[in-house]
Structures are given as structure tokens and as C-alpha cells.
mmCIF file of C-alpha atoms and ligand atoms in Angstrom:
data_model
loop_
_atom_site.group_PDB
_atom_site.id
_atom_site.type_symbol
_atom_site.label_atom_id
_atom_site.label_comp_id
_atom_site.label_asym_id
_atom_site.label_seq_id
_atom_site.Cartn_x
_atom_site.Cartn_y
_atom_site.Cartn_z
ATOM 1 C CA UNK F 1 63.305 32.754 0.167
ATOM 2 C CA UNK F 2 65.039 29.892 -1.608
ATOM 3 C CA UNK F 3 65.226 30.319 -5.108
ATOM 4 C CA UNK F 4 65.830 27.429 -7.889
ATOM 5 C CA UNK F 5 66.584 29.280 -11.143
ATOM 6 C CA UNK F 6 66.885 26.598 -14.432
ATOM 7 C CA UNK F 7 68.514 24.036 -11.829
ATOM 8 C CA UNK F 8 69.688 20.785 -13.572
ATOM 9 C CA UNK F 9 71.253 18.028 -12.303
ATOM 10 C CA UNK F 10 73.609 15.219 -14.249
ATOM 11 C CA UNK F 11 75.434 12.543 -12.467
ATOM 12 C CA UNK F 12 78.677 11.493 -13.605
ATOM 13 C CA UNK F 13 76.867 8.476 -15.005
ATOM 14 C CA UNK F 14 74.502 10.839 -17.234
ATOM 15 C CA UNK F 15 71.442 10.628 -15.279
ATOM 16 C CA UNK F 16 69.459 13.812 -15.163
ATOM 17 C CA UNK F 17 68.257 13.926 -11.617
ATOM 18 C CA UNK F 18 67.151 17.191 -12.230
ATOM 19 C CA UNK F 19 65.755 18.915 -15.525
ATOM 20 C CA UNK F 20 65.550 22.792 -15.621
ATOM 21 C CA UNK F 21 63.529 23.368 -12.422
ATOM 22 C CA UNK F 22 62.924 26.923 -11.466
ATOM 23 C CA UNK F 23 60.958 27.475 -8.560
ATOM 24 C CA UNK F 24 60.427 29.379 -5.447
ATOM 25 C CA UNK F 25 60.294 28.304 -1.867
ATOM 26 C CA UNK F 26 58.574 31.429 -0.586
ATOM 27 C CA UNK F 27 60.108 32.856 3.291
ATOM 28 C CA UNK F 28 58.053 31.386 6.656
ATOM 29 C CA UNK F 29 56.208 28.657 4.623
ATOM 30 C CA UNK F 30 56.827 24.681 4.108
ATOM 31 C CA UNK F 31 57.055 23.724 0.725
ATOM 32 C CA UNK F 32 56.698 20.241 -0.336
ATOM 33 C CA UNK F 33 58.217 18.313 -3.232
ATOM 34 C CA UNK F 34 56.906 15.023 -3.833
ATOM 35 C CA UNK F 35 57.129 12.705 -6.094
ATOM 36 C CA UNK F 36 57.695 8.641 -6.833
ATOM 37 C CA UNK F 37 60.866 7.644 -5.907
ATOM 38 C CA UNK F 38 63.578 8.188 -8.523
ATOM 39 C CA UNK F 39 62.098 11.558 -9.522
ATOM 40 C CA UNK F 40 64.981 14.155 -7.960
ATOM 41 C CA UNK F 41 63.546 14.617 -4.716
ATOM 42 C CA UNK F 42 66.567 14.094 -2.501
ATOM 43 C CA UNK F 43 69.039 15.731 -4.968
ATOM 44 C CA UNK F 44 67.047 18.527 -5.047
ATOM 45 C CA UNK F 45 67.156 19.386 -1.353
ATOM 46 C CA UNK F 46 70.940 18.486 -0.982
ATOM 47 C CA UNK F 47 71.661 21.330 -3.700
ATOM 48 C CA UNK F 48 70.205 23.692 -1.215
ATOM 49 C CA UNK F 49 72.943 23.446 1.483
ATOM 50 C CA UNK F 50 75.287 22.345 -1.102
ATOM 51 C CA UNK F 51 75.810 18.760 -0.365
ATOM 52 C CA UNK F 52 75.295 17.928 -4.072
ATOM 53 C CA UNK F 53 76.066 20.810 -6.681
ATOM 54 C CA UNK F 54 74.139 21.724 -9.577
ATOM 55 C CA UNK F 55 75.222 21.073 -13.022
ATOM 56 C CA UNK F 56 73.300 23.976 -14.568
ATOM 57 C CA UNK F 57 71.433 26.650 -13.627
ATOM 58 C CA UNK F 58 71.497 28.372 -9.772
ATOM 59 C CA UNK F 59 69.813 28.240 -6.460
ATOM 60 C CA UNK F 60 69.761 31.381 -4.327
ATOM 61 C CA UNK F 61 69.123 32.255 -0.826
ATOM 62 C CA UNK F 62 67.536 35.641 -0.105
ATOM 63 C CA UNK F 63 69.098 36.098 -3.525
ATOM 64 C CA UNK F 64 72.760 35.298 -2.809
ATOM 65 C CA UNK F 65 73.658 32.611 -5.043
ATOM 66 C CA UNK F 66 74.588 28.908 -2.725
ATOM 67 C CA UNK F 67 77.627 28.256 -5.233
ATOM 68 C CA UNK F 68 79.280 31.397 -3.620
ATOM 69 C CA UNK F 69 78.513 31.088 0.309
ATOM 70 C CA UNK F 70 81.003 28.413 1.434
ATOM 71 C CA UNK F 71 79.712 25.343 2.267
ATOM 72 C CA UNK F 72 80.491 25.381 5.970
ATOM 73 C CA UNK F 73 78.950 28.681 6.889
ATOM 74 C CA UNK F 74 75.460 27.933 4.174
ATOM 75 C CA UNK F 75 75.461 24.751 6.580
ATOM 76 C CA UNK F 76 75.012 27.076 10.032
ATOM 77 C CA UNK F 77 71.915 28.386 8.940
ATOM 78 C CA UNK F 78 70.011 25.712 7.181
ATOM 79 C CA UNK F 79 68.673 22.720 9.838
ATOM 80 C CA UNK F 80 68.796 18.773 8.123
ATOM 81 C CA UNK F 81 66.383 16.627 8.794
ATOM 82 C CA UNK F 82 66.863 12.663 7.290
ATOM 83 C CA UNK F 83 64.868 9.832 7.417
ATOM 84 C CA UNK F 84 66.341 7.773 10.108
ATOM 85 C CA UNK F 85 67.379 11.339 12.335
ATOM 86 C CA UNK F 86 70.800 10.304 11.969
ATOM 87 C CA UNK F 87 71.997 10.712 15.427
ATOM 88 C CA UNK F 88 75.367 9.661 16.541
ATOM 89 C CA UNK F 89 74.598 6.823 18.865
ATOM 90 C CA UNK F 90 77.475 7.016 21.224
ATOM 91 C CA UNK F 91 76.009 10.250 22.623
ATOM 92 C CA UNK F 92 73.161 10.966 24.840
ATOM 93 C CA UNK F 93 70.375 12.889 23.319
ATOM 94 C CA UNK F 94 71.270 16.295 25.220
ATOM 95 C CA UNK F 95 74.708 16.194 23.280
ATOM 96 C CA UNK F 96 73.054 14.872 20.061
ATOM 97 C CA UNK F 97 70.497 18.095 19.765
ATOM 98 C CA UNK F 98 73.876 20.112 21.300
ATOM 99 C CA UNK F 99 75.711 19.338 18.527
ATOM 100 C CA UNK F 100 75.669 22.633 16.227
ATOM 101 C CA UNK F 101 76.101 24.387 19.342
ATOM 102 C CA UNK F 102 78.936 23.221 20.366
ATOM 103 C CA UNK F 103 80.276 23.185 16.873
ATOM 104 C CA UNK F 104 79.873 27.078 17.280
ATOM 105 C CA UNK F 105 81.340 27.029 20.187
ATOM 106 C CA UNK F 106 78.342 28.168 22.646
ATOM 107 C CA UNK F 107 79.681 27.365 26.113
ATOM 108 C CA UNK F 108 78.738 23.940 27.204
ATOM 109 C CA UNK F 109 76.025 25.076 30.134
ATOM 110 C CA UNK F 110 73.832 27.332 27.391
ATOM 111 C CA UNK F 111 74.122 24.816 24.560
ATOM 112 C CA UNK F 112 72.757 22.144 27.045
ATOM 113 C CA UNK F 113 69.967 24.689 27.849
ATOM 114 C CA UNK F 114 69.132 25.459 24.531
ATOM 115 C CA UNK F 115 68.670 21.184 23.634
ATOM 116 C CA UNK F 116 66.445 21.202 26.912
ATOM 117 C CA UNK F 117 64.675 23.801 25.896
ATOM 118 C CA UNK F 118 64.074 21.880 22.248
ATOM 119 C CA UNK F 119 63.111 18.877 23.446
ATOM 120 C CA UNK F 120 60.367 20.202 25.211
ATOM 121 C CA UNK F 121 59.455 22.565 21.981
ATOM 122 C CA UNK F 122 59.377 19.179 20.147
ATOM 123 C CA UNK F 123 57.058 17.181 22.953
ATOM 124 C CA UNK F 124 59.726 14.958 24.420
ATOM 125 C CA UNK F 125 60.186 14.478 28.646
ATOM 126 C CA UNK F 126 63.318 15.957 29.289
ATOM 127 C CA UNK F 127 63.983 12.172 31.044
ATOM 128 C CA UNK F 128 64.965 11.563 27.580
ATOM 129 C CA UNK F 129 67.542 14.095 27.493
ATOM 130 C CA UNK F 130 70.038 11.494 29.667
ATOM 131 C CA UNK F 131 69.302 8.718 27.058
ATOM 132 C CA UNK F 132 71.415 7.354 24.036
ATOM 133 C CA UNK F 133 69.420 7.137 20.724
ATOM 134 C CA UNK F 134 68.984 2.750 21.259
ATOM 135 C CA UNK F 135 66.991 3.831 24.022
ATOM 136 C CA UNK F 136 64.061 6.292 22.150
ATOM 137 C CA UNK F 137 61.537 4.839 20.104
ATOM 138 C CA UNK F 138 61.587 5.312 16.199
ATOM 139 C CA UNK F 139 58.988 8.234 16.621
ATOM 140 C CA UNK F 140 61.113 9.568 19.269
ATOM 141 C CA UNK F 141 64.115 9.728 18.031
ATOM 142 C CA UNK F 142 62.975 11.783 14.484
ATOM 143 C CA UNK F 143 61.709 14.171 17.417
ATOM 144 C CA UNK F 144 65.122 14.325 18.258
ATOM 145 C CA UNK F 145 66.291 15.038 14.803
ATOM 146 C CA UNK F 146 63.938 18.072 14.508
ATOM 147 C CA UNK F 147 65.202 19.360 17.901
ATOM 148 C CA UNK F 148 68.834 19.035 16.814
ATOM 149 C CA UNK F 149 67.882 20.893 13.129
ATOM 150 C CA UNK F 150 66.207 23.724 15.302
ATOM 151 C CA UNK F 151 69.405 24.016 17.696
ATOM 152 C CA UNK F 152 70.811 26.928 16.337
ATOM 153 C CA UNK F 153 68.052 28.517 15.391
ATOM 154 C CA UNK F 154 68.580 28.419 11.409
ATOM 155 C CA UNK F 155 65.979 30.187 9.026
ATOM 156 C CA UNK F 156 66.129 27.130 6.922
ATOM 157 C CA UNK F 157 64.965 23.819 7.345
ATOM 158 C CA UNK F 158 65.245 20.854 5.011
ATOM 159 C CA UNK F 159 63.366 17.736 5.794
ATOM 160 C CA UNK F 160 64.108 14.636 3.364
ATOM 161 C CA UNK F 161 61.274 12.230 4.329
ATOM 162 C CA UNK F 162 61.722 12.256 7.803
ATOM 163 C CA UNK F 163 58.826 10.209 9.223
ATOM 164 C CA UNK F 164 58.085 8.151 6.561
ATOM 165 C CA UNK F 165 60.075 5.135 8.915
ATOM 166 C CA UNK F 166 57.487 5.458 11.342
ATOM 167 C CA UNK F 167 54.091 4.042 11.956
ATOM 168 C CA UNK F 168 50.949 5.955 10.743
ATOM 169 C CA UNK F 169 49.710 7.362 14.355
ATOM 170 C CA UNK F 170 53.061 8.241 15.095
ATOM 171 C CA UNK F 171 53.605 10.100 11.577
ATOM 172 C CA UNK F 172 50.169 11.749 11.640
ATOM 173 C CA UNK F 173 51.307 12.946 15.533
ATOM 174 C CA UNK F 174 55.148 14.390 14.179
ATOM 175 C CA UNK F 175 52.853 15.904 11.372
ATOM 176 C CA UNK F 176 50.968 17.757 13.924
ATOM 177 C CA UNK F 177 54.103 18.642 15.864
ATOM 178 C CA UNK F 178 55.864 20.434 13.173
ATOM 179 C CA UNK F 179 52.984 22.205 11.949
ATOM 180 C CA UNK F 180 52.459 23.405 15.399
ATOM 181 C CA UNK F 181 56.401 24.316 15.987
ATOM 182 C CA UNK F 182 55.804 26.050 12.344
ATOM 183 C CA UNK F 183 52.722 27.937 13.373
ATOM 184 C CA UNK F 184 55.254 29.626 16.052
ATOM 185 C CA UNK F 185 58.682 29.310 14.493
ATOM 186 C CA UNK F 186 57.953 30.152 10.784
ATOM 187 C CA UNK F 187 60.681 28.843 9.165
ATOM 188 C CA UNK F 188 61.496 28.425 5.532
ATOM 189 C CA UNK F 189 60.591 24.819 5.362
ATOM 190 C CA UNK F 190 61.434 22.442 2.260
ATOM 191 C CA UNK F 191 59.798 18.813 3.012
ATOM 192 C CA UNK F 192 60.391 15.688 0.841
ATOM 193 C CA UNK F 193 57.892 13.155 0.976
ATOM 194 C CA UNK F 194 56.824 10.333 -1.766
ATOM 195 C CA UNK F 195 53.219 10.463 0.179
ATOM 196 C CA UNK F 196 51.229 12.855 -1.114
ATOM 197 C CA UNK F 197 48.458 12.942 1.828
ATOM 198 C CA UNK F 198 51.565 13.996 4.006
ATOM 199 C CA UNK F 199 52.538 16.435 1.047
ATOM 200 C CA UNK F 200 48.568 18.144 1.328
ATOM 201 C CA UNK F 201 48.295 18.173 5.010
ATOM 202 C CA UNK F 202 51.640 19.993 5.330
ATOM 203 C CA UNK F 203 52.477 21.690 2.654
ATOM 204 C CA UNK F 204 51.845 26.013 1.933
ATOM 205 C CA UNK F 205 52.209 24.974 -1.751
ATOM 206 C CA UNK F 206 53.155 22.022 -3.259
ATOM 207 C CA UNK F 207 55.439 20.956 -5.900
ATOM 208 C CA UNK F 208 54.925 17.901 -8.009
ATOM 209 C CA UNK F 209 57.839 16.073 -9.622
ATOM 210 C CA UNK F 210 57.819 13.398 -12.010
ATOM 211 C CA UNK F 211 60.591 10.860 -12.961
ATOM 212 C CA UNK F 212 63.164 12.455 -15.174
ATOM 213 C CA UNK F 213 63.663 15.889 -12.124
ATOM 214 C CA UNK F 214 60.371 17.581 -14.179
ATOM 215 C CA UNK F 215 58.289 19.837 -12.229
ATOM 216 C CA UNK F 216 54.948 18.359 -13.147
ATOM 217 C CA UNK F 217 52.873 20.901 -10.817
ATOM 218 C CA UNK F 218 53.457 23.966 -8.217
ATOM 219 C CA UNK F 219 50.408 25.196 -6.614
ATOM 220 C CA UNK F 220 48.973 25.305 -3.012
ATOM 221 C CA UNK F 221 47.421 22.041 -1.728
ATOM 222 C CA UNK F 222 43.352 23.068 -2.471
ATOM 223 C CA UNK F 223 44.588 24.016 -6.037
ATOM 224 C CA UNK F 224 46.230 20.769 -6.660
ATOM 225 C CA UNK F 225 43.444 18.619 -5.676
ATOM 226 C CA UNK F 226 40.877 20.861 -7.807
ATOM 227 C CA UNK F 227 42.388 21.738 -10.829
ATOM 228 C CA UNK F 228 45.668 18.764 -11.281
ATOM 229 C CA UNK F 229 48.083 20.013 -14.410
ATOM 230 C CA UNK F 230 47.999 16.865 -16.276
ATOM 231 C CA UNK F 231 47.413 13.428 -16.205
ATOM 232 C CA UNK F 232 50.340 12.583 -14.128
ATOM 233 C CA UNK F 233 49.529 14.718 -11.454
ATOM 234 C CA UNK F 234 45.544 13.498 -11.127
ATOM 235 C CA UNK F 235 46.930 10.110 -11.309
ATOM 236 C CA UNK F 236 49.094 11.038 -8.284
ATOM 237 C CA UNK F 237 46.640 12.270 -6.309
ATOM 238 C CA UNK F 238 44.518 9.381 -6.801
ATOM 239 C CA UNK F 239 41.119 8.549 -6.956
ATOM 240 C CA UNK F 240 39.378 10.271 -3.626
ATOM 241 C CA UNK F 241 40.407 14.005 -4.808
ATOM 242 C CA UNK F 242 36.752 14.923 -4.531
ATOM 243 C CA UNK F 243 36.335 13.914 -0.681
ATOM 244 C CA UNK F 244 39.984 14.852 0.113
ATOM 245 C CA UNK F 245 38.872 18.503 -1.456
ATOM 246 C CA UNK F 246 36.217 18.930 1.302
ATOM 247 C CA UNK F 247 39.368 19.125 4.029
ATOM 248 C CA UNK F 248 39.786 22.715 2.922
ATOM 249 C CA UNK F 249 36.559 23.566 3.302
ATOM 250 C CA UNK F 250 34.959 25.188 5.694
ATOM 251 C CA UNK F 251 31.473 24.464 8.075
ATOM 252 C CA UNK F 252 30.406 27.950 8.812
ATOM 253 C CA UNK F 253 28.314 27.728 4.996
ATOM 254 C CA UNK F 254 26.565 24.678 6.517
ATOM 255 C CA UNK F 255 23.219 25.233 7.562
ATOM 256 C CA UNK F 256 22.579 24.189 11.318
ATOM 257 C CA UNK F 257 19.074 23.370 12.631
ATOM 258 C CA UNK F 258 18.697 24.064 16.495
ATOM 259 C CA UNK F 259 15.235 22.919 16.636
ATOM 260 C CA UNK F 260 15.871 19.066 16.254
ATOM 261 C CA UNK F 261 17.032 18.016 19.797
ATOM 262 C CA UNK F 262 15.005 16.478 22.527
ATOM 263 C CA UNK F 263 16.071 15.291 25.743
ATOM 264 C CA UNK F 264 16.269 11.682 26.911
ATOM 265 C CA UNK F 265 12.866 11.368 28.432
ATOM 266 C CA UNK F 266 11.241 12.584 25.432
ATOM 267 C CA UNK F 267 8.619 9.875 24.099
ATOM 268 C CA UNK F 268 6.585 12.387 21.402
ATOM 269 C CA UNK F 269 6.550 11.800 17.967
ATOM 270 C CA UNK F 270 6.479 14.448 14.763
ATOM 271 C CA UNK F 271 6.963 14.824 11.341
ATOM 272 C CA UNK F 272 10.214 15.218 11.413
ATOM 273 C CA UNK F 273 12.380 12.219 9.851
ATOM 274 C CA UNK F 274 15.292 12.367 12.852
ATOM 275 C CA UNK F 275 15.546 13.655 16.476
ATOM 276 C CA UNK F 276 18.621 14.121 18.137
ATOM 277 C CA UNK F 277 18.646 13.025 21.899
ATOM 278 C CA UNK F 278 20.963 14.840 24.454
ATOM 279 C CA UNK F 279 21.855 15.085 28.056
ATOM 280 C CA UNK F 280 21.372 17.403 30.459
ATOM 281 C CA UNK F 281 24.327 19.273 29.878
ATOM 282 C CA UNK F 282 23.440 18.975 26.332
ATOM 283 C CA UNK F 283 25.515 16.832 24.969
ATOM 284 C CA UNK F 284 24.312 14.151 22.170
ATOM 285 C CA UNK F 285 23.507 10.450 23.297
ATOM 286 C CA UNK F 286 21.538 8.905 19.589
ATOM 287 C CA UNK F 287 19.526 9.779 17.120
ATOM 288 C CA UNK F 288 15.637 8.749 17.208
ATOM 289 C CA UNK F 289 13.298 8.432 14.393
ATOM 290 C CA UNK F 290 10.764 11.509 14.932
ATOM 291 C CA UNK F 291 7.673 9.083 14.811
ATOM 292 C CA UNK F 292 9.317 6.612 17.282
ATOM 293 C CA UNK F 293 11.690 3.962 17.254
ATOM 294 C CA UNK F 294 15.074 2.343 17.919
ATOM 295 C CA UNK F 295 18.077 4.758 18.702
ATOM 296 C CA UNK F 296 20.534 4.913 16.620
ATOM 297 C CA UNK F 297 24.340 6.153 16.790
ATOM 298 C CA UNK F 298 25.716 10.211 15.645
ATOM 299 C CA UNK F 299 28.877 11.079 14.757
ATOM 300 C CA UNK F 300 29.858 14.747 14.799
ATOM 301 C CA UNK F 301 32.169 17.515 13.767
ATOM 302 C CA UNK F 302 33.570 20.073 15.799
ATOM 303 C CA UNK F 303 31.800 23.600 14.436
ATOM 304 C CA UNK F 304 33.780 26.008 12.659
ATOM 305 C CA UNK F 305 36.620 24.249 13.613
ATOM 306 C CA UNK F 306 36.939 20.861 11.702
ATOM 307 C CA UNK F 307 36.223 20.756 7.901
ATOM 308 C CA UNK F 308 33.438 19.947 5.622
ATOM 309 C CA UNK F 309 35.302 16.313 5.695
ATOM 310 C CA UNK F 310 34.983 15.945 9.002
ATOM 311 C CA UNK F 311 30.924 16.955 8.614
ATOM 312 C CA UNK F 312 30.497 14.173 5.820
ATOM 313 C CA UNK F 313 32.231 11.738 7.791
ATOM 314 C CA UNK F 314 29.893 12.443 10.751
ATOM 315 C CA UNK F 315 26.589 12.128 8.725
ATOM 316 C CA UNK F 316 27.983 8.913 7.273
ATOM 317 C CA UNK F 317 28.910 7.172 10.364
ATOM 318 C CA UNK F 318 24.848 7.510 11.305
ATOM 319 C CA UNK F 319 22.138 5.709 9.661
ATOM 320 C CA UNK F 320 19.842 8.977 9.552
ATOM 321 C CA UNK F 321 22.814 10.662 7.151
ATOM 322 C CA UNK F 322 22.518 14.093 9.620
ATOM 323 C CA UNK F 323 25.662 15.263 11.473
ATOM 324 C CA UNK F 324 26.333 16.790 14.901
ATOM 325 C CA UNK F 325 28.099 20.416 15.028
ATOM 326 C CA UNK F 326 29.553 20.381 18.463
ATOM 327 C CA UNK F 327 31.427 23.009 20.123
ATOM 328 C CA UNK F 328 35.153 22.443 21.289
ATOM 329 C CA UNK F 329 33.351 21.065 25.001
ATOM 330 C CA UNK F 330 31.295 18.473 22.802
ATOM 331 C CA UNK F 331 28.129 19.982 23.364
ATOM 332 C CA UNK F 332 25.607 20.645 20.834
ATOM 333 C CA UNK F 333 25.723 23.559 18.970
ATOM 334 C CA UNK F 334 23.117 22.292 16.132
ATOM 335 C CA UNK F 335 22.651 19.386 13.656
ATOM 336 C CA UNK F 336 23.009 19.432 9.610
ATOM 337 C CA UNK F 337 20.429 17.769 8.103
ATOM 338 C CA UNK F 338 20.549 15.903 4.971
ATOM 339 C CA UNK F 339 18.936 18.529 3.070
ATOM 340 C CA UNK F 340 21.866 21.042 4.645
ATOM 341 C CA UNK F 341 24.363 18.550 3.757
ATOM 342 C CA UNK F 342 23.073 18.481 0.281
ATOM 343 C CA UNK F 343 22.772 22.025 -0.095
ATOM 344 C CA UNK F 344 26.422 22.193 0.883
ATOM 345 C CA UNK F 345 27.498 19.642 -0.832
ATOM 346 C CA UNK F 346 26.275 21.246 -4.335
ATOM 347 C CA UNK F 347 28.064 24.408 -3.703
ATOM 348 C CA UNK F 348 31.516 23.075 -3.699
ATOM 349 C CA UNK F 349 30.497 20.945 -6.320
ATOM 350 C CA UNK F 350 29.932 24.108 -8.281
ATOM 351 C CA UNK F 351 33.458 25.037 -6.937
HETATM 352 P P1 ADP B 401 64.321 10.742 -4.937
HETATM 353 O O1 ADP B 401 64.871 11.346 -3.703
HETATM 354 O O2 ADP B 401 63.169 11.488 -5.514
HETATM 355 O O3 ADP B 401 63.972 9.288 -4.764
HETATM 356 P P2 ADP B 401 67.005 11.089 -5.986
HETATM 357 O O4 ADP B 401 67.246 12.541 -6.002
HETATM 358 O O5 ADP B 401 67.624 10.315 -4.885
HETATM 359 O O6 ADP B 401 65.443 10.807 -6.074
HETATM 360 O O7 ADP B 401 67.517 10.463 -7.353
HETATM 361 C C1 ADP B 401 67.110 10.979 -8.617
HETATM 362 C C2 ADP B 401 67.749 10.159 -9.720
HETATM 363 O O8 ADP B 401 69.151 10.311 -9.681
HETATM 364 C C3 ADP B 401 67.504 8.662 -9.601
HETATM 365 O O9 ADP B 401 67.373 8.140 -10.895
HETATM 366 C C4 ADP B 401 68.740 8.152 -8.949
HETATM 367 O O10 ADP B 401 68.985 6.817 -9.286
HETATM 368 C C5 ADP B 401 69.780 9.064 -9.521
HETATM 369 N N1 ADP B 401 70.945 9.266 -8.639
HETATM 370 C C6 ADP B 401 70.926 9.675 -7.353
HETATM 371 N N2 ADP B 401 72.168 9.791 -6.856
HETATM 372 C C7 ADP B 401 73.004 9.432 -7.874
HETATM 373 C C8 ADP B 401 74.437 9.337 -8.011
HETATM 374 N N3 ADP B 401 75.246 9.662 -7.005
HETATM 375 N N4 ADP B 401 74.911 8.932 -9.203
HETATM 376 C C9 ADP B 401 74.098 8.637 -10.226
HETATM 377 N N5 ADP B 401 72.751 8.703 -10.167
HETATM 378 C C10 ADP B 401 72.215 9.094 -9.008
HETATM 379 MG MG1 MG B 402 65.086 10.594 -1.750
#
């Protein structure tokens, strides 16, 4: 557990960077801080592994104050993680991810191994490994940076925006990465980001800064979007907090109806509004009006496993407003109505 107890920070110049912020980044978890630019963000992480000292105040690893582990040794178990991966570009990307290693002093063959071993964890063909850094693409070479954090296996990790330099399908893809290397590696992750989407998908909890190095907000990502501090923070979030709520939420309360699909040859009619048309193997083709008519697209959520989002979004990409519930093969495991939708829809409304 890190531990920021009434941390301030002054420059030389008399900026407070940093204004009395206690917190706690709890063990195994990623917490974010986010903020606009300006607000601390960056000073706050680097007063972690001591790059920057504070001016008031302490920060304390599994309760050992940071001030009193030398800087060297602090360094060995946290992993850095910087926006443009920082590699040294004279060396090939084994040696780059190596490079803790060696500074131990692991012999050369099992610090190699280890930075195979890493690049795989972090979804890169070990073809790469014989590159230089000129040769890896943007989103490829932050991979690289995680890898060479993870090298010695710290408990720490500190991440100062490190894909906000890449394109939004590679980001969202490096988001899924880490949470998936998390989800196995449970480190104690602190993760800077200005964006606060990135901030919600990732983060255990979530602290909001605001210029000046205030702690606006600290709370986990579902209570953030329902119940924001202040005005700052609501502004922050933006103006979608409703919709972006529903990502936390669950399917299994929507109601499914089983009794709505027909199969392609079907030319009946009945009262009800939609039908849903599948294959043989049961898997949907369009929606038909139930007393005849044109076809018309579905889109559909995968059941119990995406979120009530994910359901909206599929009843809104149809014109009869009902959504599929597939299973993880894409076959039909029931549709949600409009009425269901509704029905679900007022409950988290209700909260
Ligand atoms: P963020 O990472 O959230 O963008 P920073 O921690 O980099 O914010 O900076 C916080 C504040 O401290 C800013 O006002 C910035 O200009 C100021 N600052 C950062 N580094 C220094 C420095 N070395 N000397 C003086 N002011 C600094
Ligand atoms: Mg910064």
C-alpha cells in the first residue's frame, strides 16, 4: 500500500504542485489520478519513487516512510512507465526490457529469458525482441515500456500517461492488455491520465485532482459517475454520466423473452410488434414486424457478459428498439424487449 499522508509540493519558484493530499493507493489495485493538465499529476507520482521530494507532509510504502529508503534501492521495486516508453534507442528491445536485470546483475542468459518471457506477457512476437525501438510502432514500443517496468518483478508500478501518444484502437487495445496482465499480476498500480474515460475503464478507485494539487474526489469509478463531489468533478466527467453509468451494470436483471424468434422460412403473422429471425444454428439474421413486413437490422449484447451499455446500444442500433442477448458463440440466448428495456432502465434510474 502506498500511502500519501498531508503531501505538499512547492517548487523553488513557489508553485504549489501539490496541496495537502492524503490518500491511499490500496495493495493489488490500479489507482488513477486524473486531472487537467497543470493539476500535480506527474509530481505526484515522481514523489513515490523519489524522483521529486515532497516539501511537506510524507508518503509511505507498506508504511516505511520513501524519504528514508534510499533512492536507488525504492527504485528496484517500483516499475516506471512514461509517455513516450523511453527506451534507449541504441539497444535492441531484448536489452531494453533487460535493463533492470542486468543492472542487478542477473547473468546475461536468465535476464534475456526473463525480457522473452515479458514480451510475450505483454502480446508482442518475440521477432521483435532482435529489433531497435525505430523499428516498433508507437503502440509497440509503450508495450515495450510495460515489459521493461515488469522486468524485475517490482510490487509497484507507476504509469504517467503512458498511451495517451497513441491512436484510440491502439490505446483502447494497451488498456485491455494491462488490465489483463493486472487480472494475473496484481500489482500496486498508480496510473496518470488527463482522460477520464481511460481513468473509469481502468481504474479500482479513482482520484480526482484539480488545478492548484487539490484532491477534488477519491472514490471507485461507479461512485464517481453517480454521486460527483462538486461541480468540478461533474463538469469533468462530462455530460454522458448517465449512459456511461450503465457500463457497470449488469444484464442478468434484464428480462429476456425466448418466445420471440422464428426461423427464416417463417411467413405467419401475430400480435406481436417484432420477430426475431434466426438460422439454423440459431443465430440472429433481422428483425421482422410480427404482422409482416420488411426486415430490418439487430444489434446485440453478449449475456451476462457485456453491460447494460452494451444492451442499450444494441436496441438502439435497430429500428424495433429490442436487443439480442447472445451467448459468447453468438447464438441466441433471448431478446429484451422494449418494455424489458424500460423496466430496466427505471431501476437504475432509481439507483
Ligand atoms: P500534471 O502532470 O498534472 O500536468 P505537473 O505535476 O507536471 O502536472 O505540474 C503541476 C504544477 O507544477 C504545474 O503548474 C507545473 O507548471 C508546475 N511545475 C512542474 N514542475 C515544475 C518545476 N520543476 N518547477 C516549477 N514548477 C513546476
Ligand atoms: Mg504530467
Amino acid at each position: 500500500m502506498i500511502t500519501f499522508d498531508s503531501v505538499t509540493k512547492r517548487y523553488a519558484d513557489g508553485t504549489i504542485a501539490v496541496d495537502n493530499l492524503s490518500l491511499e493507493a490500496p495493495t493489488g489495485q490500479i489507482t488513477v489520478f486524473v486531472g487537467p493538465s497543470g493539476c500535480g499529476k506527474t509530481t505526484s507520482l515522481r514523489m513515490i519513487n523519489r524522483m521529486i521530494d515532497a516539501t511537506e507532509g510524507q508518503i509511505l510504502l507498506d508504511g516505511e516512510p520513501v524519504q528514508g529508503i534510499d533512492p536507488p534501492t525504492l527504485r528496484r521495486g517500483i516499475g516506471y512507465v512514461i509517455q513516450q516508453a523511453g527506451l534507449f534507442p541504441h539497444r535492441k528491445i531484448v536489452d531494453n526490457v533487460a535493463t533492470v536485470p542486468y543492472l542487478l546483475g542477473w547473468d546475461k542468459k536468465k535476464a534475456r529469458d526473463r525480457a522473452m518471457e515479458l514480451l510475450e506477457r505483454v502480446g508482442l512476437d518475440p521477432k521483435m525482441a532482435q529489433r531497435y525501438p525505430f523499428q516498433l510502432s508507437g503502440g509497440q514500443q509503450q508495450r515495450v515500456g510495460v515489459a521493461r517496468a515488469l522486468a524485475a518483478d517490482p510490487p509497484v508500478l507507476l504509469m504517467d500517461e503512458p498511451f495517451s501518444a497513441v491512436d484510440p484502437i491502439v490505446r483502447t487495445s494497451l488498456q485491455d492488455e494491462l488490465l489483463r496482465l493486472q487480472s494475473e499480476l496484481n500489482k500496486t498500480i498508480v496510473f496518470v491520465t488527463h482522460d477520464i474515460d481511460e481513468a473509469i475503464k481502468l481504474g479500482d478507485r479513482v482520484a480526482v485532482l484539480r488545478v492548484g494539487g487539490k484532491l477534488a474526489q477519491l472514490a471507485d469509478p461507479k461512485t464517481l459517475l453517480s454521486e460527483p463531489a462538486d461541480d468540478f468533478v461533474r463538469e469533468f466527467l462530462g455530460h454522458d454520466r448517465g449512459i456511461r453509468r450503465l457500463q457497470f451494470i449488469r444484464t442478468d436483471g434484464l428480462r429476456l423473452r425466448t418466445d420471440l424468434t422464428v426461423p427464416e422460412d417463417y411467413s405467419g403473422s401475430t400480435a406481436e410488434p417484432w420477430l426475431l429471425i434466426v438460422s439454423g444454428d440459431n443465430r440472429p439474421i433481422a428483425w421482422i414486424p410480427g404482422a409482416g413486413g420488411e426486415r430490418e437490422p439487430y444489434g446485440s449484447f453478449v449475456w451476462n457478459r457485456d453491460s447494460m451499455r452494451s444492451a442499450l446500444d444494441a436496441a438502439l442500433l435497430s429500428p424495433s428498439g429490442c436487443a439480442v442477448a447472445v451467448d459468447d458463440d453468438g447464438k441466441v440466448v433471448g431478446v429484451v424487449t422494449r418494455e424489458a428495456m424500460d423496466e430496466a432502465l427505471a431501476v437504475v434510474a432509481d439507483g
